[in-house]
Each structure stands twice: as structure tokens, then as C-alpha cells.
């Protein structure tokens, strides 16, 4: 599934190929509340056609009106701000006090959009650098920890599969988890060496491989934007993959199973010389407690926990399965505490 911002690049490339003039608008800074995050993009054609979004719609209306009345006039990129005053915040639909700063870049064949798309198709995380004085563009492979920034007159934006999910096992739960993760712009790879589980698998946009899971994890060179979820219930497949994942920089490593099975798994992993700090990184029972029963509900639970970890939500704020199963003191204060944590 294409993300909104990838669709912006593809549409801008099509406009350029058709000989149209267009510009790329990128959110580079926000203050206070803002409708769209840093890095969000909008493409505008000289006829007023648009793709993508940088706000709730009112800023787009202003940019479209300019394109329709004046065409694409810019010869080089410029930085503009919306919502500085209370009147502008009200006019452009920004929350009270919200301000958004945008880079508006006129695109040409020298903007290297087609080359960028080719590199994204290969699964590369790319840093696109735009000289704000000249409009010159360079592309380079981005480091996993890179962030969008403006420095020394250059706008550096990131494009590509910023987050990767490797799922061990091709069962029904894996299918639902892959669908949800794909919808959240993860590049998803499902690994299962068992032919009987791979037959009939057909999920567009999700790669299915049949190598041994630990070989996949090693080959993937997991970084801080990678997650591994083991869902086979088979120690021969799950444990070796988890061993390699726990030694990597993956931001999330989880495994399906009950508390008892996960405790046994940790005891087995100790035999592979994993230390306590590495074992503590294993999420299991996987997911946060939402009363899930069906594969689709469990997939939501897993994705919710992954999202919380990715976004740095403190573990104390998450209600895990073990917490939910533990008996709670029958006091009013305890009940309030549980409700607060769940909220």
C-alpha cells in the first residue's frame, strides 16, 4: 500500500512527464498544535490539481488559489509560514496558537523525483537534499537515525520504508498483522519455511519468503526502525530468530504465547548466552491487553504495543496481559489507578 507522501511523489512525477509545471510543498516546522506532522507533503499542479495534504485543508485552499491565479511562478524554493497571528490561525483553520512552516519547491526534471522513486522501489531509505538558494538536488542513502532538518541553507527530507516489520510464520494472525502494519506504512516481510503454511498466501504489498527465520533476521541487518514478531508457536523457528533479533538494534521484538510458554522461551534463550538486558527486551505475552480473542483483535493488540514502543510511551502506562490477569486489591484507590493506567 502506498503512503500518502509516496503517492505525492508519484503524481508529481506523472505531471512532470506530461510537461506540466508543479511544486512540492513540505512541512518543515510546527509550533503549538498542527494538523499534519513534519515531513508531510503536498503536490500542486499548475492547473490547481493537488495530491497530499499539509493541513486540515484551508492552507491547501490558499496555495491552490495562488497556483490557479498566478501559475507556478517560483524559480527556486522558498520558506513560508502560516498561522503566526490569531487572525491567520482562525483563517487557515489552525488550532489556537498553531503555526506551520512550509518549504515550497518548484519541480523540474532535474529535481530527481523519478530517480528517488526508483530507489524507493528497491526498499532504500533515501535522504533528499535541496539547496534552498539554487534548487539543486542530491540523493544519498540515509542513516537509520536520520531526521528531517534545515541546516546551512539545505533542506534534507527522508523518504522510504522508515519502519520494517518481519513476521515469523504465515498463519491467519500473521495475515491480519501484515495488513494492519502495511496500512501504517511499514514494509512487511513474512517468513515461513513450511510449504503448507505458504500455499494460498496472497497479500499484495507484503513479501513472503521461505528461508529459515534466523537467516532472514541476520540478512535483514535490523536497525532501530525494525521490528520482529514471532507467531509460529514452534521453538525451532521462533527461538533462533528471536535470539538474533534480541542481539540487534531492533526497536521491538515480540513472541506469541502464554506467560508460561514465554517464561520457558526465556529459559531456552539463556542457553544461547543472551544476557538479562537482552532478554528483558523480549515482549511476551505479546501485545497490550484489550480483551482480544480473534486473530484480527490480537493483531490490533500487537500493533498497539509496537506503536507505543515506537513512540516512546512509558511501559508503566500500558496495561499488559500479565497485569490484567493479576488479582487487583478490592479498594477504590486501586480501581482508580487501574482506570488511569488504561486511559
mmCIF file of N, CA and C in Angstrom, residues 75-179:
data_model
loop_
_atom_site.group_PDB
_atom_site.id
_atom_site.type_symbol
_atom_site.label_atom_id
_atom_site.label_comp_id
_atom_site.label_asym_id
_atom_site.label_seq_id
_atom_site.Cartn_x
_atom_site.Cartn_y
_atom_site.Cartn_z
ATOM 1 N N UNK A 75 10.996 30.257 -9.065
ATOM 2 C CA UNK A 75 12.160 29.758 -9.792
ATOM 3 C C UNK A 75 13.068 28.953 -8.884
ATOM 4 N N UNK A 76 12.931 29.152 -7.577
ATOM 5 C CA UNK A 76 13.728 28.407 -6.604
ATOM 6 C C UNK A 76 12.892 28.212 -5.344
ATOM 7 N N UNK A 77 13.289 27.320 -4.468
ATOM 8 C CA UNK A 77 12.475 27.055 -3.271
ATOM 9 C C UNK A 77 12.365 28.276 -2.365
ATOM 10 N N UNK A 78 11.275 28.331 -1.613
ATOM 11 C CA UNK A 78 11.129 29.373 -0.608
ATOM 12 C C UNK A 78 10.441 28.797 0.623
ATOM 13 N N UNK A 79 10.655 29.474 1.750
ATOM 14 C CA UNK A 79 10.056 29.072 3.020
ATOM 15 C C UNK A 79 8.943 30.047 3.359
ATOM 16 N N UNK A 80 7.756 29.534 3.696
ATOM 17 C CA UNK A 80 6.635 30.387 4.084
ATOM 18 C C UNK A 80 6.041 29.873 5.389
ATOM 19 N N UNK A 81 5.400 30.779 6.132
ATOM 20 C CA UNK A 81 4.768 30.414 7.400
ATOM 21 C C UNK A 81 3.296 30.776 7.371
ATOM 22 N N UNK A 82 2.488 29.969 8.014
ATOM 23 C CA UNK A 82 1.058 30.223 8.154
ATOM 24 C C UNK A 82 0.685 30.149 9.633
ATOM 25 N N UNK A 83 -0.257 31.018 10.015
ATOM 26 C CA UNK A 83 -0.815 30.907 11.359
ATOM 27 C C UNK A 83 -0.061 31.654 12.417
ATOM 28 N N UNK A 84 0.752 32.641 12.044
ATOM 29 C CA UNK A 84 1.534 33.374 13.035
ATOM 30 C C UNK A 84 0.617 34.201 13.930
ATOM 31 N N UNK A 85 -0.370 34.886 13.339
ATOM 32 C CA UNK A 85 -1.279 35.716 14.125
ATOM 33 C C UNK A 85 -2.540 34.939 14.457
ATOM 34 N N UNK A 86 -3.293 35.460 15.429
ATOM 35 C CA UNK A 86 -4.553 34.809 15.801
ATOM 36 C C UNK A 86 -5.532 34.825 14.636
ATOM 37 N N UNK A 87 -5.520 35.941 13.861
ATOM 38 C CA UNK A 87 -6.416 36.029 12.706
ATOM 39 C C UNK A 87 -6.074 34.964 11.669
ATOM 40 N N UNK A 88 -4.764 34.781 11.410
ATOM 41 C CA UNK A 88 -4.350 33.769 10.441
ATOM 42 C C UNK A 88 -4.676 32.372 10.940
ATOM 43 N N UNK A 89 -4.472 32.148 12.240
ATOM 44 C CA UNK A 89 -4.801 30.841 12.803
ATOM 45 C C UNK A 89 -6.276 30.533 12.583
ATOM 46 N N UNK A 90 -7.123 31.541 12.779
ATOM 47 C CA UNK A 90 -8.557 31.344 12.560
ATOM 48 C C UNK A 90 -8.857 31.168 11.074
ATOM 49 N N UNK A 91 -8.210 31.986 10.231
ATOM 50 C CA UNK A 91 -8.462 31.944 8.792
ATOM 51 C C UNK A 91 -8.074 30.604 8.184
ATOM 52 N N UNK A 92 -6.905 30.076 8.605
ATOM 53 C CA UNK A 92 -6.400 28.862 7.989
ATOM 54 C C UNK A 92 -6.772 27.592 8.750
ATOM 55 N N UNK A 93 -7.620 27.748 9.756
ATOM 56 C CA UNK A 93 -8.122 26.563 10.418
ATOM 57 C C UNK A 93 -7.129 25.898 11.344
ATOM 58 N N UNK A 94 -6.057 26.611 11.720
ATOM 59 C CA UNK A 94 -5.097 26.049 12.658
ATOM 60 C C UNK A 94 -5.636 26.171 14.073
ATOM 61 N N UNK A 95 -5.319 25.225 14.957
ATOM 62 C CA UNK A 95 -5.727 25.374 16.346
ATOM 63 C C UNK A 95 -5.127 26.652 16.928
ATOM 64 N N UNK A 96 -5.738 27.145 17.982
ATOM 65 C CA UNK A 96 -5.298 28.408 18.568
ATOM 66 C C UNK A 96 -3.808 28.355 18.883
ATOM 67 N N UNK A 97 -3.069 29.319 18.366
ATOM 68 C CA UNK A 97 -1.635 29.376 18.636
ATOM 69 C C UNK A 97 -0.795 28.533 17.711
ATOM 70 N N UNK A 98 -1.423 27.749 16.834
ATOM 71 C CA UNK A 98 -0.661 26.871 15.953
ATOM 72 C C UNK A 98 -0.014 27.627 14.811
ATOM 73 N N UNK A 99 1.209 27.243 14.476
ATOM 74 C CA UNK A 99 1.931 27.841 13.351
ATOM 75 C C UNK A 99 2.606 26.718 12.581
ATOM 76 N N UNK A 100 2.603 26.828 11.267
ATOM 77 C CA UNK A 100 3.211 25.811 10.424
ATOM 78 C C UNK A 100 4.140 26.484 9.420
ATOM 79 N N UNK A 101 5.334 25.933 9.238
ATOM 80 C CA UNK A 101 6.307 26.460 8.287
ATOM 81 C C UNK A 101 6.472 25.456 7.160
ATOM 82 N N UNK A 102 6.414 25.956 5.925
ATOM 83 C CA UNK A 102 6.429 25.105 4.745
ATOM 84 C C UNK A 102 7.581 25.472 3.828
ATOM 85 N N UNK A 103 8.142 24.459 3.161
ATOM 86 C CA UNK A 103 9.064 24.682 2.058
ATOM 87 C C UNK A 103 8.296 24.435 0.767
ATOM 88 N N UNK A 104 8.303 25.426 -0.126
ATOM 89 C CA UNK A 104 7.635 25.299 -1.416
ATOM 90 C C UNK A 104 8.711 25.214 -2.487
ATOM 91 N N UNK A 105 8.761 24.072 -3.177
ATOM 92 C CA UNK A 105 9.834 23.795 -4.137
ATOM 93 C C UNK A 105 9.262 23.586 -5.535
ATOM 94 N N UNK A 106 9.606 24.453 -6.509
ATOM 95 C CA UNK A 106 9.197 24.195 -7.889
ATOM 96 C C UNK A 106 9.963 22.998 -8.437
ATOM 97 N N UNK A 107 9.248 22.065 -9.048
ATOM 98 C CA UNK A 107 9.878 20.838 -9.534
ATOM 99 C C UNK A 107 10.173 20.925 -11.026
ATOM 100 N N UNK A 108 11.279 20.319 -11.404
ATOM 101 C CA UNK A 108 11.686 20.185 -12.807
ATOM 102 C C UNK A 108 12.231 18.773 -12.984
ATOM 103 N N UNK A 109 12.533 18.352 -14.213
ATOM 104 C CA UNK A 109 13.166 17.035 -14.382
ATOM 105 C C UNK A 109 14.483 16.901 -13.614
ATOM 106 N N UNK A 110 15.125 18.035 -13.296
ATOM 107 C CA UNK A 110 16.378 17.990 -12.537
ATOM 108 C C UNK A 110 16.135 17.825 -11.038
ATOM 109 N N UNK A 111 14.873 17.779 -10.626
ATOM 110 C CA UNK A 111 14.556 17.607 -9.205
ATOM 111 C C UNK A 111 14.759 16.170 -8.737
ATOM 112 N N UNK A 112 15.015 15.259 -9.667
ATOM 113 C CA UNK A 112 15.383 13.861 -9.397
ATOM 114 C C UNK A 112 14.266 13.071 -8.711
ATOM 115 N N UNK A 113 13.020 13.438 -9.011
ATOM 116 C CA UNK A 113 11.892 12.709 -8.430
ATOM 117 C C UNK A 113 11.831 11.280 -8.965
ATOM 118 N N UNK A 114 12.059 11.104 -10.267
ATOM 119 C CA UNK A 114 11.991 9.751 -10.840
ATOM 120 C C UNK A 114 13.092 8.865 -10.271
ATOM 121 N N UNK A 115 14.291 9.409 -10.120
ATOM 122 C CA UNK A 115 15.389 8.629 -9.530
ATOM 123 C C UNK A 115 15.077 8.282 -8.081
ATOM 124 N N UNK A 116 14.471 9.225 -7.366
ATOM 125 C CA UNK A 116 14.077 8.961 -5.980
ATOM 126 C C UNK A 116 13.078 7.813 -5.923
ATOM 127 N N UNK A 117 12.089 7.827 -6.800
ATOM 128 C CA UNK A 117 11.092 6.753 -6.813
ATOM 129 C C UNK A 117 11.724 5.405 -7.128
ATOM 130 N N UNK A 118 12.702 5.379 -8.026
ATOM 131 C CA UNK A 118 13.370 4.123 -8.365
ATOM 132 C C UNK A 118 14.099 3.560 -7.151
ATOM 133 N N UNK A 119 14.736 4.426 -6.391
ATOM 134 C CA UNK A 119 15.463 3.963 -5.206
ATOM 135 C C UNK A 119 14.497 3.511 -4.113
ATOM 136 N N UNK A 120 13.351 4.177 -4.010
ATOM 137 C CA UNK A 120 12.346 3.759 -3.032
ATOM 138 C C UNK A 120 11.777 2.399 -3.411
ATOM 139 N N UNK A 121 11.634 2.152 -4.714
ATOM 140 C CA UNK A 121 11.121 0.861 -5.176
ATOM 141 C C UNK A 121 12.040 -0.282 -4.752
ATOM 142 N N UNK A 122 13.319 0.005 -4.599
ATOM 143 C CA UNK A 122 14.286 -1.002 -4.156
ATOM 144 C C UNK A 122 14.335 -1.126 -2.638
ATOM 145 N N UNK A 123 13.467 -0.401 -1.949
ATOM 146 C CA UNK A 123 13.401 -0.506 -0.496
ATOM 147 C C UNK A 123 14.422 0.326 0.242
ATOM 148 N N UNK A 124 15.008 1.308 -0.427
ATOM 149 C CA UNK A 124 16.061 2.111 0.193
ATOM 150 C C UNK A 124 15.461 3.285 0.969
ATOM 151 N N UNK A 125 16.066 3.606 2.103
ATOM 152 C CA UNK A 125 15.736 4.825 2.836
ATOM 153 C C UNK A 125 16.644 5.920 2.306
ATOM 154 N N UNK A 126 16.047 6.963 1.720
ATOM 155 C CA UNK A 126 16.803 7.964 0.965
ATOM 156 C C UNK A 126 16.687 9.339 1.615
ATOM 157 N N UNK A 127 17.821 10.033 1.678
ATOM 158 C CA UNK A 127 17.816 11.434 2.088
ATOM 159 C C UNK A 127 17.907 12.297 0.835
ATOM 160 N N UNK A 128 16.930 13.166 0.672
ATOM 161 C CA UNK A 128 16.898 14.087 -0.477
ATOM 162 C C UNK A 128 17.277 15.474 0.026
ATOM 163 N N UNK A 129 18.346 16.030 -0.518
ATOM 164 C CA UNK A 129 18.853 17.321 -0.071
ATOM 165 C C UNK A 129 18.611 18.370 -1.156
ATOM 166 N N UNK A 130 17.945 19.458 -0.761
ATOM 167 C CA UNK A 130 17.602 20.537 -1.683
ATOM 168 C C UNK A 130 18.308 21.807 -1.238
ATOM 169 N N UNK A 131 19.143 22.360 -2.107
ATOM 170 C CA UNK A 131 19.783 23.641 -1.838
ATOM 171 C C UNK A 131 18.725 24.732 -2.010
ATOM 172 N N UNK A 132 18.407 25.420 -0.919
ATOM 173 C CA UNK A 132 17.321 26.389 -0.964
ATOM 174 C C UNK A 132 17.666 27.627 -1.791
ATOM 175 N N UNK A 133 18.948 27.861 -2.044
ATOM 176 C CA UNK A 133 19.348 29.024 -2.841
ATOM 177 C C UNK A 133 19.276 28.731 -4.337
ATOM 178 N N UNK A 134 19.659 27.515 -4.718
ATOM 179 C CA UNK A 134 19.723 27.201 -6.145
ATOM 180 C C UNK A 134 18.672 26.199 -6.605
ATOM 181 N N UNK A 135 18.130 25.426 -5.679
ATOM 182 C CA UNK A 135 17.189 24.371 -6.045
ATOM 183 C C UNK A 135 17.849 23.071 -6.453
ATOM 184 N N UNK A 136 19.203 23.024 -6.426
ATOM 185 C CA UNK A 136 19.918 21.801 -6.797
ATOM 186 C C UNK A 136 19.600 20.681 -5.815
ATOM 187 N N UNK A 137 19.472 19.456 -6.350
ATOM 188 C CA UNK A 137 19.048 18.309 -5.545
ATOM 189 C C UNK A 137 20.116 17.214 -5.590
ATOM 190 N N UNK A 138 20.394 16.624 -4.430
ATOM 191 C CA UNK A 138 21.244 15.435 -4.351
ATOM 192 C C UNK A 138 20.501 14.366 -3.567
ATOM 193 N N UNK A 139 20.789 13.109 -3.895
ATOM 194 C CA UNK A 139 20.195 11.969 -3.206
ATOM 195 C C UNK A 139 21.298 11.126 -2.591
ATOM 196 N N UNK A 140 21.031 10.571 -1.398
ATOM 197 C CA UNK A 140 22.005 9.708 -0.735
ATOM 198 C C UNK A 140 21.264 8.725 0.156
ATOM 199 N N UNK A 141 21.879 7.576 0.387
ATOM 200 C CA UNK A 141 21.296 6.609 1.319
ATOM 201 C C UNK A 141 21.298 7.225 2.715
ATOM 202 N N UNK A 142 20.170 7.163 3.396
ATOM 203 C CA UNK A 142 20.044 7.780 4.716
ATOM 204 C C UNK A 142 20.400 6.796 5.814
ATOM 205 N N UNK A 143 20.963 7.312 6.886
ATOM 206 C CA UNK A 143 21.198 6.514 8.079
ATOM 207 C C UNK A 143 19.865 6.250 8.769
ATOM 208 N N UNK A 144 19.795 5.152 9.511
ATOM 209 C CA UNK A 144 18.544 4.785 10.176
ATOM 210 C C UNK A 144 18.080 5.859 11.151
ATOM 211 N N UNK A 145 19.010 6.550 11.774
ATOM 212 C CA UNK A 145 18.642 7.551 12.764
ATOM 213 C C UNK A 145 18.498 8.958 12.211
ATOM 214 N N UNK A 146 18.534 9.115 10.894
ATOM 215 C CA UNK A 146 18.468 10.451 10.288
ATOM 216 C C UNK A 146 17.101 11.082 10.517
ATOM 217 N N UNK A 147 17.070 12.407 10.578
ATOM 218 C CA UNK A 147 15.824 13.146 10.750
ATOM 219 C C UNK A 147 15.768 14.271 9.725
ATOM 220 N N UNK A 148 14.545 14.700 9.417
ATOM 221 C CA UNK A 148 14.405 15.829 8.512
ATOM 222 C C UNK A 148 14.945 17.086 9.192
ATOM 223 N N UNK A 149 15.586 17.957 8.420
ATOM 224 C CA UNK A 149 16.190 19.153 9.010
ATOM 225 C C UNK A 149 16.473 20.181 7.927
ATOM 226 N N UNK A 150 16.659 21.425 8.373
ATOM 227 C CA UNK A 150 17.145 22.508 7.523
ATOM 228 C C UNK A 150 18.412 23.038 8.169
ATOM 229 N N UNK A 151 19.528 22.960 7.451
ATOM 230 C CA UNK A 151 20.789 23.434 8.000
ATOM 231 C C UNK A 151 21.672 23.940 6.868
ATOM 232 N N UNK A 152 22.349 25.062 7.141
ATOM 233 C CA UNK A 152 23.261 25.656 6.159
ATOM 234 C C UNK A 152 22.591 25.877 4.809
ATOM 235 N N UNK A 153 21.339 26.290 4.847
ATOM 236 C CA UNK A 153 20.648 26.592 3.605
ATOM 237 C C UNK A 153 20.221 25.388 2.795
ATOM 238 N N UNK A 154 20.208 24.205 3.418
ATOM 239 C CA UNK A 154 19.829 22.971 2.720
ATOM 240 C C UNK A 154 18.689 22.293 3.469
ATOM 241 N N UNK A 155 17.632 21.925 2.740
ATOM 242 C CA UNK A 155 16.533 21.142 3.299
ATOM 243 C C UNK A 155 16.795 19.672 3.024
ATOM 244 N N UNK A 156 16.900 18.881 4.079
ATOM 245 C CA UNK A 156 17.109 17.433 3.954
ATOM 246 C C UNK A 156 15.829 16.724 4.388
ATOM 247 N N UNK A 157 15.207 15.984 3.466
ATOM 248 C CA UNK A 157 13.995 15.239 3.771
ATOM 249 C C UNK A 157 14.259 13.743 3.624
ATOM 250 N N UNK A 158 13.484 12.937 4.338
ATOM 251 C CA UNK A 158 13.661 11.480 4.323
ATOM 252 C C UNK A 158 12.503 10.821 3.591
ATOM 253 N N UNK A 159 12.834 9.806 2.816
ATOM 254 C CA UNK A 159 11.827 9.099 2.019
ATOM 255 C C UNK A 159 12.145 7.605 2.047
ATOM 256 N N UNK A 160 11.094 6.801 2.138
ATOM 257 C CA UNK A 160 11.320 5.361 2.057
ATOM 258 C C UNK A 160 10.720 4.603 3.211
ATOM 259 N N UNK A 161 11.013 3.313 3.270
ATOM 260 C CA UNK A 161 10.452 2.455 4.329
ATOM 261 C C UNK A 161 11.138 2.725 5.653
ATOM 262 N N UNK A 162 10.686 3.742 6.356
ATOM 263 C CA UNK A 162 11.346 4.115 7.611
ATOM 264 C C UNK A 162 11.184 3.030 8.671
ATOM 265 N N UNK A 163 10.120 2.248 8.564
ATOM 266 C CA UNK A 163 9.863 1.203 9.556
ATOM 267 C C UNK A 163 9.677 -0.127 8.833
ATOM 268 N N UNK A 164 10.272 -1.181 9.377
ATOM 269 C CA UNK A 164 10.170 -2.513 8.786
ATOM 270 C C UNK A 164 9.652 -3.491 9.841
ATOM 271 N N UNK A 165 8.812 -4.417 9.407
ATOM 272 C CA UNK A 165 8.296 -5.460 10.286
ATOM 273 C C UNK A 165 8.556 -6.809 9.657
ATOM 274 N N UNK A 166 9.220 -7.685 10.406
ATOM 275 C CA UNK A 166 9.486 -9.045 9.971
ATOM 276 C C UNK A 166 8.630 -9.984 10.819
ATOM 277 N N UNK A 167 7.721 -10.696 10.162
ATOM 278 C CA UNK A 167 6.802 -11.601 10.843
ATOM 279 C C UNK A 167 7.252 -13.032 10.595
ATOM 280 N N UNK A 168 7.445 -13.791 11.672
ATOM 281 C CA UNK A 168 7.835 -15.194 11.564
ATOM 282 C C UNK A 168 6.571 -16.036 11.635
ATOM 283 N N UNK A 169 6.258 -16.727 10.536
ATOM 284 C CA UNK A 169 5.045 -17.530 10.466
ATOM 285 C C UNK A 169 4.029 -16.909 9.533
ATOM 286 N N UNK A 170 3.350 -17.751 8.751
ATOM 287 C CA UNK A 170 2.399 -17.260 7.746
ATOM 288 C C UNK A 170 0.977 -17.725 8.036
ATOM 289 N N UNK A 171 0.594 -17.747 9.304
ATOM 290 C CA UNK A 171 -0.749 -18.166 9.672
ATOM 291 C C UNK A 171 -1.761 -17.035 9.576
ATOM 292 N N UNK A 172 -3.005 -17.282 10.025
ATOM 293 C CA UNK A 172 -4.061 -16.262 9.950
ATOM 294 C C UNK A 172 -3.726 -14.988 10.719
ATOM 295 N N UNK A 173 -3.138 -15.124 11.923
ATOM 296 C CA UNK A 173 -2.766 -13.939 12.692
ATOM 297 C C UNK A 173 -1.742 -13.104 11.927
ATOM 298 N N UNK A 174 -0.790 -13.780 11.279
ATOM 299 C CA UNK A 174 0.223 -13.062 10.501
ATOM 300 C C UNK A 174 -0.419 -12.249 9.386
ATOM 301 N N UNK A 175 -1.446 -12.802 8.765
ATOM 302 C CA UNK A 175 -2.122 -12.103 7.671
ATOM 303 C C UNK A 175 -2.749 -10.802 8.169
ATOM 304 N N UNK A 176 -3.469 -10.876 9.297
ATOM 305 C CA UNK A 176 -4.101 -9.667 9.830
ATOM 306 C C UNK A 176 -3.049 -8.650 10.273
ATOM 307 N N UNK A 177 -1.998 -9.122 10.939
ATOM 308 C CA UNK A 177 -0.959 -8.207 11.396
ATOM 309 C C UNK A 177 -0.270 -7.539 10.219
ATOM 310 N N UNK A 178 -0.012 -8.301 9.165
ATOM 311 C CA UNK A 178 0.625 -7.736 7.973
ATOM 312 C C UNK A 178 -0.255 -6.674 7.334
ATOM 313 N N UNK A 179 -1.561 -6.909 7.296
ATOM 314 C CA UNK A 179 -2.473 -5.928 6.714
ATOM 315 C C UNK A 179 -2.475 -4.630 7.503
#
